[in-house]
Coordinates of C-alpha atoms in Angstrom, one line a residue:
M36 CA -190.3 -26.3 -67.8
N37 CA -194.2 -26.2 -67.0
T38 CA -194.8 -28.0 -64.0
T39 CA -198.2 -29.0 -65.1
A40 CA -196.9 -30.5 -68.5
Y41 CA -194.2 -32.3 -66.6
L42 CA -196.8 -33.6 -64.2
L43 CA -199.0 -34.9 -67.0
L44 CA -196.2 -36.9 -68.7
R45 CA -194.9 -38.1 -65.3
L46 CA -198.4 -39.4 -64.6
A47 CA -198.9 -41.0 -68.1
V48 CA -195.6 -42.8 -68.0
G49 CA -196.0 -43.8 -64.4
A50 CA -199.6 -45.4 -65.3
S51 CA -198.3 -47.2 -68.0
M52 CA -195.7 -48.9 -65.7
F53 CA -197.9 -49.3 -62.9
G54 CA -200.6 -50.9 -65.0
H55 CA -198.2 -53.3 -66.6
G56 CA -197.2 -54.5 -63.3
L57 CA -200.5 -54.4 -61.8
V58 CA -202.3 -56.6 -64.4
R59 CA -199.6 -59.4 -64.2
F60 CA -199.9 -60.0 -60.4
P61 CA -202.9 -62.2 -60.6
K62 CA -201.4 -64.1 -63.5
L63 CA -197.8 -64.0 -62.4
S64 CA -197.0 -67.7 -63.1
A65 CA -198.7 -67.6 -66.5
F66 CA -196.9 -64.4 -67.4
S67 CA -193.4 -66.2 -66.5
N68 CA -194.3 -69.1 -68.6
W69 CA -195.2 -66.9 -71.6
M70 CA -191.9 -65.0 -71.2
V71 CA -189.9 -68.3 -71.0
T72 CA -191.7 -69.7 -73.7
G73 CA -190.8 -66.7 -75.7
F74 CA -187.2 -66.8 -75.0
E75 CA -186.7 -70.7 -75.5
K76 CA -184.8 -70.1 -78.8
S77 CA -182.8 -67.2 -77.9
M78 CA -179.4 -67.3 -76.5
L79 CA -180.6 -66.2 -72.9
P80 CA -180.6 -68.9 -70.5
Q81 CA -183.7 -70.0 -68.8
A82 CA -182.0 -69.2 -65.4
L83 CA -182.1 -65.5 -66.3
V84 CA -185.3 -65.5 -67.9
V85 CA -187.3 -66.9 -65.1
P86 CA -186.2 -64.6 -62.3
F87 CA -186.5 -61.7 -64.6
S88 CA -190.0 -62.7 -65.5
Y89 CA -191.0 -62.9 -62.0
A90 CA -189.3 -59.6 -60.8
L91 CA -190.5 -57.6 -63.8
P92 CA -194.0 -56.9 -62.9
F93 CA -192.8 -55.9 -59.3
M94 CA -190.4 -53.5 -60.6
E95 CA -192.9 -52.0 -63.1
F96 CA -195.3 -51.7 -60.4
V97 CA -193.0 -50.0 -57.9
I98 CA -191.5 -47.7 -60.6
G99 CA -195.1 -46.7 -61.8
F100 CA -196.4 -46.1 -58.1
L101 CA -193.2 -43.9 -57.4
L102 CA -193.7 -41.8 -60.7
I103 CA -197.7 -41.2 -60.1
V104 CA -197.0 -40.1 -56.6
G105 CA -193.8 -38.3 -57.4
L106 CA -191.6 -40.0 -54.8
F107 CA -187.9 -40.5 -55.7
T108 CA -188.8 -39.4 -58.9
E109 CA -185.1 -39.2 -60.3
V110 CA -184.5 -43.0 -59.1
A111 CA -187.7 -44.1 -60.6
L112 CA -186.8 -42.5 -63.9
I113 CA -183.3 -44.0 -64.1
S114 CA -184.8 -47.3 -63.0
G115 CA -187.4 -47.3 -65.5
A116 CA -184.9 -46.5 -68.4
G117 CA -182.7 -49.1 -67.3
I118 CA -185.8 -51.9 -67.2
M119 CA -186.6 -50.6 -70.7
I120 CA -183.0 -51.0 -72.0
L121 CA -183.0 -54.7 -70.5
L122 CA -186.3 -55.3 -72.4
I123 CA -185.2 -53.7 -75.7
F124 CA -182.0 -56.2 -75.4
G125 CA -184.3 -59.1 -75.0
T126 CA -186.9 -58.1 -77.5
S127 CA -184.1 -57.9 -80.0
L128 CA -182.7 -61.3 -79.0
I129 CA -186.1 -62.5 -80.0
E130 CA -186.4 -60.4 -83.1
N131 CA -189.9 -58.8 -81.7
W132 CA -189.2 -55.8 -83.9
E133 CA -192.7 -54.6 -83.5
A134 CA -192.5 -54.4 -79.5
I135 CA -189.2 -52.1 -79.7
P136 CA -190.9 -48.9 -80.6
S137 CA -193.3 -48.9 -77.5
Q138 CA -190.1 -49.5 -75.4
L139 CA -188.1 -46.8 -77.2
I140 CA -190.8 -44.3 -76.5
H141 CA -190.9 -45.2 -72.9
V142 CA -187.1 -44.7 -72.6
M143 CA -187.4 -41.4 -74.4
I144 CA -189.8 -40.0 -71.8
F145 CA -188.0 -41.3 -69.1
V146 CA -184.9 -39.4 -70.4
W147 CA -186.8 -36.4 -71.3
L148 CA -188.2 -36.2 -67.7
L149 CA -184.7 -36.7 -66.3
Q150 CA -183.4 -33.8 -68.6
F151 CA -186.2 -31.4 -67.3
K152 CA -186.4 -32.7 -63.6
G153 CA -186.7 -28.9 -62.6
G154 CA -190.3 -29.2 -63.7
N155 CA -191.3 -31.9 -61.2
G156 CA -192.9 -29.2 -59.0
I157 CA -196.0 -31.1 -58.2
S158 CA -194.7 -34.1 -56.4
V159 CA -194.2 -35.7 -53.2
D160 CA -190.4 -35.3 -53.7
Q161 CA -191.1 -31.2 -53.5
V162 CA -193.2 -31.6 -50.5
L163 CA -190.3 -33.5 -48.8
L164 CA -187.9 -31.0 -49.9
K165 CA -189.7 -28.0 -48.6
R166 CA -189.2 -29.4 -44.9

């Protein structure tokens, strides 16, 4: 696996996750309200949607940051895929079929990067492993 190609793909998906989290911080309450409103008619109870809606931007931000710098890359990739799977499930419950392809693409990138994690040669992980 080409380390430059791996780096570029890791940076791209990391920037996506980081950006998703970052832009939601200043409007966290509004984001939560939007998400709660979107799930009003779903079978998910508000008691689950509210904490998830507040935690999601932080999870996206941290996972994105870790992927950008290449720190705890494997954990970040598994966590990112897990979050996307939860989002796909929720998106299905509200029948927002248009959002699912983007979420699936994120999962495919996370899984692909996991499959070829030997290509993660340009990362903080590699610097720490060399010690």
